[in-house]
Each structure stands twice: as structure tokens, then as C-alpha cells.
Short mmCIF file of C-alpha atoms in Angstrom, two decimals:
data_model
loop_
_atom_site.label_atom_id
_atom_site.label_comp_id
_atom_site.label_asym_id
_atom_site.label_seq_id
_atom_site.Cartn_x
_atom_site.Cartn_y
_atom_site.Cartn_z
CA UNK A 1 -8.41 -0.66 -21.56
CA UNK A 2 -11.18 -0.80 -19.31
CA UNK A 3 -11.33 -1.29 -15.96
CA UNK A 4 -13.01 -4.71 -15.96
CA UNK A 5 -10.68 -5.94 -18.52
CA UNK A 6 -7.47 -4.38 -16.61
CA UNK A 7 -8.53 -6.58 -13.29
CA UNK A 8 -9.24 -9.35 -16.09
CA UNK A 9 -5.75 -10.03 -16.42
CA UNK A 10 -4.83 -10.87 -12.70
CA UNK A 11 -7.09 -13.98 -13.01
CA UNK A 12 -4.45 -16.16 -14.02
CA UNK A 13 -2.82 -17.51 -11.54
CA UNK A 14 0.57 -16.58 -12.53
CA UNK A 15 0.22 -13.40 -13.22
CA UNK A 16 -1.81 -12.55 -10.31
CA UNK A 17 1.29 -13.85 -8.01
CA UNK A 18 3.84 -11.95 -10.30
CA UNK A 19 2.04 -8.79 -9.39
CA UNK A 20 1.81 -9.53 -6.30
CA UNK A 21 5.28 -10.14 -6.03
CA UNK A 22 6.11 -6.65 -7.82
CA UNK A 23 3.71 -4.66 -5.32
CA UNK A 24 4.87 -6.06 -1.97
CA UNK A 25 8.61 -4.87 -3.01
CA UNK A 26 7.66 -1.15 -3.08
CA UNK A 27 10.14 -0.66 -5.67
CA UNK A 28 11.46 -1.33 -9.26
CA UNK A 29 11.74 -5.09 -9.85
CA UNK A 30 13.37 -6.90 -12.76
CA UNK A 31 12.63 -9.85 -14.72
CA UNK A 32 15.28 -11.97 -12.91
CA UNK A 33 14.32 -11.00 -9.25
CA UNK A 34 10.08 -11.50 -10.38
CA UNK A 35 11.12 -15.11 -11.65
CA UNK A 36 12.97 -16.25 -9.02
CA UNK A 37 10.80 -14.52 -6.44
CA UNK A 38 7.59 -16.47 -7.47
CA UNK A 39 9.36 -20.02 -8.42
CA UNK A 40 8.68 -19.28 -12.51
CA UNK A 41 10.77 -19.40 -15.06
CA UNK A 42 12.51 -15.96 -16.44
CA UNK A 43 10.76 -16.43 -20.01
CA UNK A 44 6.98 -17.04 -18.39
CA UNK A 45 7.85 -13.86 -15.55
CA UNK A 46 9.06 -11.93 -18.67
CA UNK A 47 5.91 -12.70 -20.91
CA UNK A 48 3.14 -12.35 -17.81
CA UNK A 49 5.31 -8.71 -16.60
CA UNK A 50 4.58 -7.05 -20.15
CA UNK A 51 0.97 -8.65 -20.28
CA UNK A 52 0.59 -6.80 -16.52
CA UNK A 53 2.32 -3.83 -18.36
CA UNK A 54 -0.30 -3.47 -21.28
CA UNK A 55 -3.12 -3.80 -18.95
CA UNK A 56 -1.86 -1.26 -17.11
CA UNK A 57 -1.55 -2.51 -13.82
CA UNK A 58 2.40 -2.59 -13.88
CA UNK A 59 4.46 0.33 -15.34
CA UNK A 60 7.64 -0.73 -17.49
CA UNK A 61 11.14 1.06 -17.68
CA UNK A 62 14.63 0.08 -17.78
CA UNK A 63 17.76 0.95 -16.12
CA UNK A 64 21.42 -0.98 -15.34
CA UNK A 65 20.91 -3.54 -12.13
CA UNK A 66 24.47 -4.12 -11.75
CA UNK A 67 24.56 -0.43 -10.32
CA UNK A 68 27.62 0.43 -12.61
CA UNK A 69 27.54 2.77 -15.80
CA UNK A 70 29.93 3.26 -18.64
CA UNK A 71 31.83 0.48 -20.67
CA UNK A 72 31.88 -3.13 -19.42
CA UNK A 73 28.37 -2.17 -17.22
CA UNK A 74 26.24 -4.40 -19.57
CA UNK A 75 22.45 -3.63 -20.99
CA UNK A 76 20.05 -1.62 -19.07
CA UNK A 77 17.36 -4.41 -17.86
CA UNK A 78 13.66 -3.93 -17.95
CA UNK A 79 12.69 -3.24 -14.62
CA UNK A 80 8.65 -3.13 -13.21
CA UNK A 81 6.66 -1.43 -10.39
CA UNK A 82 2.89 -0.69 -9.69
CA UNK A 83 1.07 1.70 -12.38
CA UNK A 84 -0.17 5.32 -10.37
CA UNK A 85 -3.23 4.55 -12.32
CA UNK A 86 -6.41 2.87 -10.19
CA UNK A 87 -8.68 0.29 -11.38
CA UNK A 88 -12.20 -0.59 -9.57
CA UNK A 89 -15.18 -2.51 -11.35
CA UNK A 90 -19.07 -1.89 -9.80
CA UNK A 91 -21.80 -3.66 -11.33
CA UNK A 92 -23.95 -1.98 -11.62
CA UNK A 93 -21.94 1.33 -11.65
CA UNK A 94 -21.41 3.41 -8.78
CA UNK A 95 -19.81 6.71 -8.00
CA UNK A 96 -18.76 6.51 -4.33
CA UNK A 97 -15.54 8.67 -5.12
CA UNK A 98 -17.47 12.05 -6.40
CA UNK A 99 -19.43 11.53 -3.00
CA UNK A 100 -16.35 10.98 -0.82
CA UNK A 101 -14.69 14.03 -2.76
CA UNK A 102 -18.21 16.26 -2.26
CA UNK A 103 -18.36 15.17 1.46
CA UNK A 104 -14.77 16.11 2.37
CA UNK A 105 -15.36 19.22 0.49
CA UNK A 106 -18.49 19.94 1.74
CA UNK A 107 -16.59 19.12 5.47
CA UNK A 108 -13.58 21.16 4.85
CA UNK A 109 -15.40 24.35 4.09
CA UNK A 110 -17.62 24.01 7.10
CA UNK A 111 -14.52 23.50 9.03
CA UNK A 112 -15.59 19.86 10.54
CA UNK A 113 -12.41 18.34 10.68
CA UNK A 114 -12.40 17.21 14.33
CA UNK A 115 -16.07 16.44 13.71
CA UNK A 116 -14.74 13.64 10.94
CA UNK A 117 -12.15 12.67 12.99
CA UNK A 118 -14.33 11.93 16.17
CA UNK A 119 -16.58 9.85 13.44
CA UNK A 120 -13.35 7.93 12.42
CA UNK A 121 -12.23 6.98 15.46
CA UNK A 122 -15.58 5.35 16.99
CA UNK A 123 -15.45 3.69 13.90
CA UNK A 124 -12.21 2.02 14.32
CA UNK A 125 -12.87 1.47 18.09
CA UNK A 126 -16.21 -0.11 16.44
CA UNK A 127 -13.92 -2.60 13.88
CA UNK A 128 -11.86 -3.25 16.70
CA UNK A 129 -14.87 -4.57 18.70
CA UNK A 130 -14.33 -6.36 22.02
CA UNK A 131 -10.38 -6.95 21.38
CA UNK A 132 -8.32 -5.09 23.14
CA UNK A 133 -5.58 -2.53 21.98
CA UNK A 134 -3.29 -4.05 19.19
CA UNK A 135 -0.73 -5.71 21.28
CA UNK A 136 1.90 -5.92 18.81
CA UNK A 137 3.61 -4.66 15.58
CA UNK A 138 2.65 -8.65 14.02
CA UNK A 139 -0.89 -7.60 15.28
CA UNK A 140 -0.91 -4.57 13.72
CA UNK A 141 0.47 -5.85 10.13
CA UNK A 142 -2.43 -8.36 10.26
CA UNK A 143 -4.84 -5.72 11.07
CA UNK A 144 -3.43 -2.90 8.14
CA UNK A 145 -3.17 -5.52 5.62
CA UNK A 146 -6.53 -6.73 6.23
CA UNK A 147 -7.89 -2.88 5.37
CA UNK A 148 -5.71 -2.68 2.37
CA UNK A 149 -2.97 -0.66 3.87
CA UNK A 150 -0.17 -3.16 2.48
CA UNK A 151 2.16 -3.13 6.06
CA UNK A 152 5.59 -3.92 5.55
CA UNK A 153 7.86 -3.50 8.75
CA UNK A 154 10.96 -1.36 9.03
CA UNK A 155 13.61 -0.55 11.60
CA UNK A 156 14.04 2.30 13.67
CA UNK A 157 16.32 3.71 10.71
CA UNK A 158 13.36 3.34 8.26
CA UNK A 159 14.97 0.53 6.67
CA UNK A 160 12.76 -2.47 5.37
CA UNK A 161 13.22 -5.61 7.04
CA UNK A 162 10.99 -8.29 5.46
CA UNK A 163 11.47 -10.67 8.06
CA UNK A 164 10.27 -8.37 10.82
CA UNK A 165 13.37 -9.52 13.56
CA UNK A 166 14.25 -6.32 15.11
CA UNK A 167 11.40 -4.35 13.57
CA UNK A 168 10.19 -1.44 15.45
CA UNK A 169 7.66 0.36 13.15
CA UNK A 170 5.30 -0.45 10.66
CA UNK A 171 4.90 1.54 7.48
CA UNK A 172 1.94 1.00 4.59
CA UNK A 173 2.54 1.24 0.78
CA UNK A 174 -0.79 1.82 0.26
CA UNK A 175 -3.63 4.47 1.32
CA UNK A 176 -7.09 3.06 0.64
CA UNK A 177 -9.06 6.90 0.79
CA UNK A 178 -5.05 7.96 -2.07
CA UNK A 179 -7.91 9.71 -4.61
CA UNK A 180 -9.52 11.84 -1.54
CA UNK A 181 -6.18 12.18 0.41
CA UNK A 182 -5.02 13.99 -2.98
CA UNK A 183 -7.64 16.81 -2.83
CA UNK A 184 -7.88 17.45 0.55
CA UNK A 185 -4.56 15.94 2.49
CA UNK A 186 -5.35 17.37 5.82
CA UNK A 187 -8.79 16.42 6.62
CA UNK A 188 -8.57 12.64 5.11
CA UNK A 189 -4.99 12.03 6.87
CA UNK A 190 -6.07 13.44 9.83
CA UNK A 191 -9.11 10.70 9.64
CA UNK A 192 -7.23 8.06 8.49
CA UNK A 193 -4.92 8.84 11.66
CA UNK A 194 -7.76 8.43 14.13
CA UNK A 195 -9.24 5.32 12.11
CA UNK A 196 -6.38 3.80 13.12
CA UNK A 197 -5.86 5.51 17.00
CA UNK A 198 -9.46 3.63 17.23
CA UNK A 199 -8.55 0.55 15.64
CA UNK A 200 -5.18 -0.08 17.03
CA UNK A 201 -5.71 1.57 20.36
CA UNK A 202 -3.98 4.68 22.18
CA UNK A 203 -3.29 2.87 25.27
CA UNK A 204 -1.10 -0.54 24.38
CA UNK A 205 2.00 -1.88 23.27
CA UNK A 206 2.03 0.09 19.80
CA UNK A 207 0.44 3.36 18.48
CA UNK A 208 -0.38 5.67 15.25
CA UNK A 209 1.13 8.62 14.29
CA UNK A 210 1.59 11.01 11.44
CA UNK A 211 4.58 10.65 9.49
CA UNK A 212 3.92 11.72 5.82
CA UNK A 213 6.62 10.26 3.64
CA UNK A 214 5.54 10.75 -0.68
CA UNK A 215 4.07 7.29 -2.32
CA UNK A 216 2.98 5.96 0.82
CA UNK A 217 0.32 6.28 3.27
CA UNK A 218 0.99 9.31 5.91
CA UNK A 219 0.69 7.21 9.11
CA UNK A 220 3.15 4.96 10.57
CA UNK A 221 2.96 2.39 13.60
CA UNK A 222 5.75 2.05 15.88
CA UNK A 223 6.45 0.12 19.23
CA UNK A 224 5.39 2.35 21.85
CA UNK A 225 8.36 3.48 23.97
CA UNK A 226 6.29 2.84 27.01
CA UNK A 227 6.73 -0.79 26.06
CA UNK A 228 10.15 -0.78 25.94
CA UNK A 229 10.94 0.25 29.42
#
């Protein structure tokens, strides 16, 4: 399927919020769960999760929710998370990701790293503008999400906690340069770390730091410790 047709799909309403449902979990969701999490009925979720599915932007499997195996543990559900596979329409088309991939390349080799890195931070000191250093984790989820970082917030023990009491970090399911990051992991984290030193600040209530963890992006934001003196 193509690309244009792939993004197609999401225009319907329900669907669109189904997926969005089954990306903000970070995890495998199941029919039930997708229903009741988006107010539809189990039928329409199921119907609108295997449309998602042959479109590509959801990936299908199934396994036992009830966490039990053997007799008595009932049939394995169909279960749902986001497809590895990116989509991205241009009209007319463009090919910004061979240029990103011959510019980090072309930076690598010629050893520039803290030359990018300088680069990224003015330009998240220049996205910041005027406002001062983030001056909280809430702050700093409204910031990430609005680059396409998809924040969620987590405990000190890495945990998830959706509703963000007692949150002291904030980790991102999503890394906007993944395709570059691939191919050349230390000079794009390493600029996607000072991006967000510059956009978030080095000075206030929360900072940036590297903390690679697989499927997600390599930075996390955490309550500075100065703040909690």
C-alpha cells in the first residue's frame, strides 16, 4: 500500500482515535482494552484494528491476556501495537531523508560532531525563544509532544504512571530523526541531546540526559535534583 493511502485510513474519525489509543500505550493492546479505551463498541474497535492492520500502520499478533497458559487459560486474543514501518506523503515528492543520511555521513567522517551539536543547541535555545528554562516535567511533556517525541511520564523506578502524580522523569516513545539515529546513533543522539539541553534549558527545574533504552528515543527528562533540595 502506498504511503498516501496508508495515512488515508486514519481519516476516519474512529480509527484515527483507535490508533491513537494503541500508540500512546507503548505496548500490545487488545480488542477489549482499544474498545473500552476510546468509548466504542468491541465489534467497531475489532473491525477499525484490522483495517489499521492492513494499512499497515498497526501490527497484529495474538497471545493469552489472562497471563495463564495450559488447560482452563482460554484462547490467545488478538493483541495490536504500532507497525516499525514509517509512512510520510510530500506533494510534490521530496527526499529530505537521503540528505539528512548524506549530511550526517558527510559530518561523521569529517569528525564534526560537536560542530552539529553546537548547531542543535542554538537551535533549541532559538525554539525556546524568550521563555525561560522548562520549569517543569508538565512543561516539558507539552514541549516533547509538541516536536513529536510522544512524552509519557514515569517514576523514578521507570515505571509508567499515566496520571503523572509522583512522576519524576519523562521518557518519549518516539524519535522524530529514528531513520538517521539508525545509521549513525552517536552523532544524531548526541544532537538530539543538545536540541533538547537548548530547548528545555541546563539551568532550571528539569534537564536532558542520555539514557538509551531499545524502541524509544535515547534521551530522558528528569526533575533536577537541585530542585528537590
Amino acid at each position: 500500500m502506498e504511503d498516501i493511502d496508508a495515512i488515508a485510513v486514519l481519516q476516519d474519525p474512529v480509527r484515527r482515535r483507535l490508533y491513537e489509543y494503541v500508540v500512546t500505550q507503548g505496548r500490545e493492546v487488545g480488542r477489549n482494552e482499544a474498545a473500552e479505551g476510546t468509548g466504542v463498541t468491541r465489534t467497531l474497535a475489532a473491525h477499525h484494528l484490522d483495517k489499521l492492520a492492513e494499512a499497515g500502520l498497526l501490527e497484529s499478533g495474538s497471545r493469552r491476556l489472562t497471563g495463564r497458559s495450559g488447560p482452563g487459560a482460554g484462547r490467545p486474543a488478538k493483541v495490536y501495537t504500532r507497525a516499525r514501518a514509517e509512512h510520510a506523503v510530500s506533494l510534490p515528492a521530496r527526499d529530505y531523508r537521503t540528505a539528512a543520511e548524506l549530511l550526517a555521513g558527510a559530518a561523521e567522517a569529517a569528525g564534526l560532531d560537536l560542530a552539529l551539536h553546537e548547531a542543535a543547541r542554538r537551535r533549541g535555545e532559538a525554539l525556546r525563544g524568550a521563555e525561560a528554562p522548562c520549569g517543569d516535567l508538565d512543561r516539558a511533556m507539552e514541549l516533547l509532544a509538541a516536536r513529536g517525541y510522544e512524552p509519557y511520564p514515569v517514576r523514578s523506578e521507570g515505571t509508567a504512571d499515566d496520571g503523572r502524580a509522583g512522576a519524576t522523569a519523562v521518557r518519549m516513545r518516539n524519535c522524530p530523526f529514528h531513520a538517521v539515529a539508525e545509521q549513525f546513533p552517536p552523532l544524531v543522539c548526541g544532537m538530539n541531546l543538545a536540541l533538547l539541553e537548548g530547548l528545555l534549558g541546563t539551568d532550571g527545574p528539569v534537564r536532558a540526559r542520555m539514557d538509551a533504552r531499545p524502541g524509544e528515543c535515547c534521551v530522558v527528562v528528569e526533575a533536577s535534583k537541585n530542585n528537590d533540595d
